[in-house]
Amino acid sequence: MGLKILILVAVFLMLLFLGVPVAFALGVPGIVYLIMQGGSVPLTNLSHSMTTPLFSYVLIALPAFLLSGRMMNSGGVTSRLFDAALALVGRFRGGLAYANVLASMMFASMSGTAVGDTGGLGAIEMQMMSEAGYKKSFSAGITAASSVIGPLIPPSVAMVVLGSSAGISTGKLFLGGLIPGVIMGLALMVSVFLQARFTTEGKNWPVYKVPAREVPVKLLKAIPALCSPLIILGGITTGIFTPTEAAVICIDYSIILGLIYKEMTLKSFFKVLKDTVETAGEFMLIIAVAGFFTWVITKIGLATVLTNILMPLYNVGPLLVVLVLAVLLVIIGCFMDTTAAILLVTPIFFPIINQMGIDPVYFGVMMTVALISGIVTPPFGICLFVMSDVSQLPVSVITKECAKYLPAMFAVLFIIILFPGLSTWLPGLFY
């Protein structure tokens, strides 16, 4: 059994390093396992294990949140959020950098993904910062770094997938990620403040003052967009509707906003539908293949092997187990998109933490923070390449700039590990 585990892990890692799409990197090791079994396993297990994860009511929320986020982006919500953020913090030195982070915290409730934030707000933020006199490389670095807030602040696509695959309440995960998401945003702002205060480049950053009479107007324009997460969280915590129903309501609300702002056209509406179908199709394929991968690792007993390895550490203290797993998750996050990584590690890690009595909401939030830290960590962080495409700068330049924010991200990860209440207090309060 140990030899089979080594072979499958080796095949998976080889495909991942070769840049093979995640769905195939997860699926091919499963095919190898079936071949090694010599025909003793019926092929019906393949189709059954792939379709079963898709029959999840919670997963309906995935394409719904993707659709609502894209509709808000095309309906003029993005620019209004950035204007509101600029009105609040533009008067400070490096104000556009602060506004970048603040806008990402606001837009997180619209996109739900780090890549969605990078692609949605990225172009707008880059253009405004370049016009204001910031170096293009700095603008790209803070834009990529701030995008990691997307999977934390609800509604989060990553949390929906995690809740579905791990059997955890999506509402609890939404609430659990709220405080860590705010802390991550504040940590990035502290990093910007230190650069503005102690570096030569930072001391020369411009100040972008919004006239006092325009501040209330810009804030008022952003209020309808900011009501989206309040409607979602308020409805879920009060029991008015489920997370899945909240996702559908969010679509209706995004259509209303698009009509109010008069920026949604029939052409843009159909383009958003097309983009959503394509993205949701990719996610669903990965989820289906991950179901087969989960069945395989369950058959070969990978979770049991890891539990036996980690149990001596748990006897020293559960904190040590969480720290070890956090390091592994950051490394995994360097090579994979957050959602795909969640589908990979959930069937492996959650049986371990459940057996050890670690709170699943706490671990789920910690896992998400670790994985999103990886997506901007050199050398293979996915957001580095997305930002390189958006900014038309080399990946090496983006990597150098993003590295300035990694200490803040890892500090937040460590704080969340040390203080479980940051991710469990709100869920415990409302549930």
JSON list of C-alpha atoms in Angstrom, two decimals, residues 44-130:
[
{"chain": "A", "resi": 44, "resn": "THR", "atom": "CA", "xyz": [-18.59, 2.24, -12.60]},
{"chain": "A", "resi": 45, "resn": "ASN", "atom": "CA", "xyz": [-16.76, 3.48, -9.50]},
{"chain": "A", "resi": 46, "resn": "LEU", "atom": "CA", "xyz": [-15.12, 6.09, -11.71]},
{"chain": "A", "resi": 47, "resn": "SER", "atom": "CA", "xyz": [-18.38, 7.58, -12.98]},
{"chain": "A", "resi": 48, "resn": "HIS", "atom": "CA", "xyz": [-20.09, 7.29, -9.60]},
{"chain": "A", "resi": 49, "resn": "SER", "atom": "CA", "xyz": [-17.28, 9.02, -7.69]},
{"chain": "A", "resi": 50, "resn": "MET", "atom": "CA", "xyz": [-17.19, 11.85, -10.26]},
{"chain": "A", "resi": 51, "resn": "THR", "atom": "CA", "xyz": [-20.92, 12.57, -10.32]},
{"chain": "A", "resi": 52, "resn": "THR", "atom": "CA", "xyz": [-21.69, 12.22, -6.60]},
{"chain": "A", "resi": 53, "resn": "PRO", "atom": "CA", "xyz": [-19.92, 15.49, -5.53]},
{"chain": "A", "resi": 54, "resn": "LEU", "atom": "CA", "xyz": [-21.92, 17.43, -8.13]},
{"chain": "A", "resi": 55, "resn": "PHE", "atom": "CA", "xyz": [-25.25, 16.43, -6.55]},
{"chain": "A", "resi": 56, "resn": "SER", "atom": "CA", "xyz": [-24.76, 18.95, -3.77]},
{"chain": "A", "resi": 57, "resn": "TYR", "atom": "CA", "xyz": [-27.36, 21.61, -3.07]},
{"chain": "A", "resi": 58, "resn": "VAL", "atom": "CA", "xyz": [-24.67, 23.90, -1.66]},
{"chain": "A", "resi": 59, "resn": "LEU", "atom": "CA", "xyz": [-22.77, 23.88, -4.96]},
{"chain": "A", "resi": 60, "resn": "ILE", "atom": "CA", "xyz": [-25.61, 25.76, -6.67]},
{"chain": "A", "resi": 61, "resn": "ALA", "atom": "CA", "xyz": [-24.21, 28.79, -4.86]},
{"chain": "A", "resi": 62, "resn": "LEU", "atom": "CA", "xyz": [-20.91, 28.51, -6.76]},
{"chain": "A", "resi": 63, "resn": "PRO", "atom": "CA", "xyz": [-22.08, 29.61, -10.25]},
{"chain": "A", "resi": 64, "resn": "ALA", "atom": "CA", "xyz": [-24.59, 31.99, -8.64]},
{"chain": "A", "resi": 65, "resn": "PHE", "atom": "CA", "xyz": [-21.90, 33.92, -6.74]},
{"chain": "A", "resi": 66, "resn": "LEU", "atom": "CA", "xyz": [-19.66, 33.87, -9.82]},
{"chain": "A", "resi": 67, "resn": "LEU", "atom": "CA", "xyz": [-22.49, 35.35, -11.89]},
{"chain": "A", "resi": 68, "resn": "SER", "atom": "CA", "xyz": [-23.45, 38.03, -9.38]},
{"chain": "A", "resi": 69, "resn": "GLY", "atom": "CA", "xyz": [-19.83, 39.14, -8.97]},
{"chain": "A", "resi": 70, "resn": "ARG", "atom": "CA", "xyz": [-19.30, 39.47, -12.72]},
{"chain": "A", "resi": 71, "resn": "MET", "atom": "CA", "xyz": [-22.58, 41.32, -13.15]},
{"chain": "A", "resi": 72, "resn": "MET", "atom": "CA", "xyz": [-21.61, 43.83, -10.47]},
{"chain": "A", "resi": 73, "resn": "ASN", "atom": "CA", "xyz": [-18.23, 44.25, -12.12]},
{"chain": "A", "resi": 74, "resn": "SER", "atom": "CA", "xyz": [-19.77, 45.00, -15.51]},
{"chain": "A", "resi": 75, "resn": "GLY", "atom": "CA", "xyz": [-22.56, 47.11, -13.97]},
{"chain": "A", "resi": 76, "resn": "GLY", "atom": "CA", "xyz": [-20.32, 49.92, -12.71]},
{"chain": "A", "resi": 77, "resn": "VAL", "atom": "CA", "xyz": [-19.97, 48.71, -9.12]},
{"chain": "A", "resi": 78, "resn": "THR", "atom": "CA", "xyz": [-16.17, 48.28, -9.30]},
{"chain": "A", "resi": 79, "resn": "SER", "atom": "CA", "xyz": [-15.36, 51.89, -10.15]},
{"chain": "A", "resi": 80, "resn": "ARG", "atom": "CA", "xyz": [-17.71, 53.24, -7.47]},
{"chain": "A", "resi": 81, "resn": "LEU", "atom": "CA", "xyz": [-16.09, 51.06, -4.82]},
{"chain": "A", "resi": 82, "resn": "PHE", "atom": "CA", "xyz": [-12.64, 52.33, -5.74]},
{"chain": "A", "resi": 83, "resn": "ASP", "atom": "CA", "xyz": [-13.87, 55.95, -5.73]},
{"chain": "A", "resi": 84, "resn": "ALA", "atom": "CA", "xyz": [-15.30, 55.43, -2.24]},
{"chain": "A", "resi": 85, "resn": "ALA", "atom": "CA", "xyz": [-12.05, 53.90, -0.99]},
{"chain": "A", "resi": 86, "resn": "LEU", "atom": "CA", "xyz": [-10.11, 56.80, -2.48]},
{"chain": "A", "resi": 87, "resn": "ALA", "atom": "CA", "xyz": [-12.39, 59.31, -0.79]},
{"chain": "A", "resi": 88, "resn": "LEU", "atom": "CA", "xyz": [-11.64, 57.72, 2.59]},
{"chain": "A", "resi": 89, "resn": "VAL", "atom": "CA", "xyz": [-7.85, 57.26, 2.45]},
{"chain": "A", "resi": 90, "resn": "GLY", "atom": "CA", "xyz": [-6.62, 59.23, -0.58]},
{"chain": "A", "resi": 91, "resn": "ARG", "atom": "CA", "xyz": [-5.50, 62.18, 1.57]},
{"chain": "A", "resi": 92, "resn": "PHE", "atom": "CA", "xyz": [-2.65, 60.17, 3.17]},
{"chain": "A", "resi": 93, "resn": "ARG", "atom": "CA", "xyz": [0.77, 59.75, 1.56]},
{"chain": "A", "resi": 94, "resn": "GLY", "atom": "CA", "xyz": [0.47, 56.67, -0.59]},
{"chain": "A", "resi": 95, "resn": "GLY", "atom": "CA", "xyz": [-3.29, 57.11, -0.47]},
{"chain": "A", "resi": 96, "resn": "LEU", "atom": "CA", "xyz": [-3.90, 55.24, -3.70]},
{"chain": "A", "resi": 97, "resn": "ALA", "atom": "CA", "xyz": [-2.10, 52.21, -2.27]},
{"chain": "A", "resi": 98, "resn": "TYR", "atom": "CA", "xyz": [-4.33, 52.30, 0.81]},
{"chain": "A", "resi": 99, "resn": "ALA", "atom": "CA", "xyz": [-7.34, 52.73, -1.47]},
{"chain": "A", "resi": 100, "resn": "ASN", "atom": "CA", "xyz": [-6.15, 49.70, -3.44]},
{"chain": "A", "resi": 101, "resn": "VAL", "atom": "CA", "xyz": [-6.29, 47.50, -0.34]},
{"chain": "A", "resi": 102, "resn": "LEU", "atom": "CA", "xyz": [-9.55, 49.00, 0.93]},
{"chain": "A", "resi": 103, "resn": "ALA", "atom": "CA", "xyz": [-11.21, 48.59, -2.47]},
{"chain": "A", "resi": 104, "resn": "SER", "atom": "CA", "xyz": [-10.08, 44.96, -2.54]},
{"chain": "A", "resi": 105, "resn": "MET", "atom": "CA", "xyz": [-11.75, 44.41, 0.84]},
{"chain": "A", "resi": 106, "resn": "MET", "atom": "CA", "xyz": [-14.95, 45.91, -0.57]},
{"chain": "A", "resi": 107, "resn": "PHE", "atom": "CA", "xyz": [-14.70, 44.10, -3.91]},
{"chain": "A", "resi": 108, "resn": "ALA", "atom": "CA", "xyz": [-14.05, 40.80, -2.13]},
{"chain": "A", "resi": 109, "resn": "SER", "atom": "CA", "xyz": [-17.75, 40.72, -1.36]},
{"chain": "A", "resi": 110, "resn": "MET", "atom": "CA", "xyz": [-18.44, 40.94, -5.11]},
{"chain": "A", "resi": 111, "resn": "SER", "atom": "CA", "xyz": [-15.83, 38.63, -6.65]},
{"chain": "A", "resi": 112, "resn": "GLY", "atom": "CA", "xyz": [-15.26, 36.00, -3.96]},
{"chain": "A", "resi": 113, "resn": "THR", "atom": "CA", "xyz": [-11.95, 34.99, -5.56]},
{"chain": "A", "resi": 114, "resn": "ALA", "atom": "CA", "xyz": [-8.40, 36.33, -5.58]},
{"chain": "A", "resi": 115, "resn": "VAL", "atom": "CA", "xyz": [-8.04, 35.92, -9.33]},
{"chain": "A", "resi": 116, "resn": "GLY", "atom": "CA", "xyz": [-11.41, 37.66, -9.80]},
{"chain": "A", "resi": 117, "resn": "ASP", "atom": "CA", "xyz": [-10.19, 40.60, -7.74]},
{"chain": "A", "resi": 118, "resn": "THR", "atom": "CA", "xyz": [-6.91, 40.80, -9.67]},
{"chain": "A", "resi": 119, "resn": "GLY", "atom": "CA", "xyz": [-8.68, 40.67, -13.01]},
{"chain": "A", "resi": 120, "resn": "GLY", "atom": "CA", "xyz": [-11.66, 42.84, -12.00]},
{"chain": "A", "resi": 121, "resn": "LEU", "atom": "CA", "xyz": [-10.17, 45.72, -10.03]},
{"chain": "A", "resi": 122, "resn": "GLY", "atom": "CA", "xyz": [-6.60, 45.26, -11.25]},
{"chain": "A", "resi": 123, "resn": "ALA", "atom": "CA", "xyz": [-6.86, 47.22, -14.50]},
{"chain": "A", "resi": 124, "resn": "ILE", "atom": "CA", "xyz": [-8.70, 50.15, -12.86]},
{"chain": "A", "resi": 125, "resn": "GLU", "atom": "CA", "xyz": [-6.29, 50.35, -9.93]},
{"chain": "A", "resi": 126, "resn": "MET", "atom": "CA", "xyz": [-3.22, 50.08, -12.14]},
{"chain": "A", "resi": 127, "resn": "GLN", "atom": "CA", "xyz": [-4.41, 52.86, -14.44]},
{"chain": "A", "resi": 128, "resn": "MET", "atom": "CA", "xyz": [-5.23, 55.31, -11.63]},
{"chain": "A", "resi": 129, "resn": "MET", "atom": "CA", "xyz": [-1.99, 54.66, -9.74]},
{"chain": "A", "resi": 130, "resn": "SER", "atom": "CA", "xyz": [0.13, 55.07, -12.89]}
]
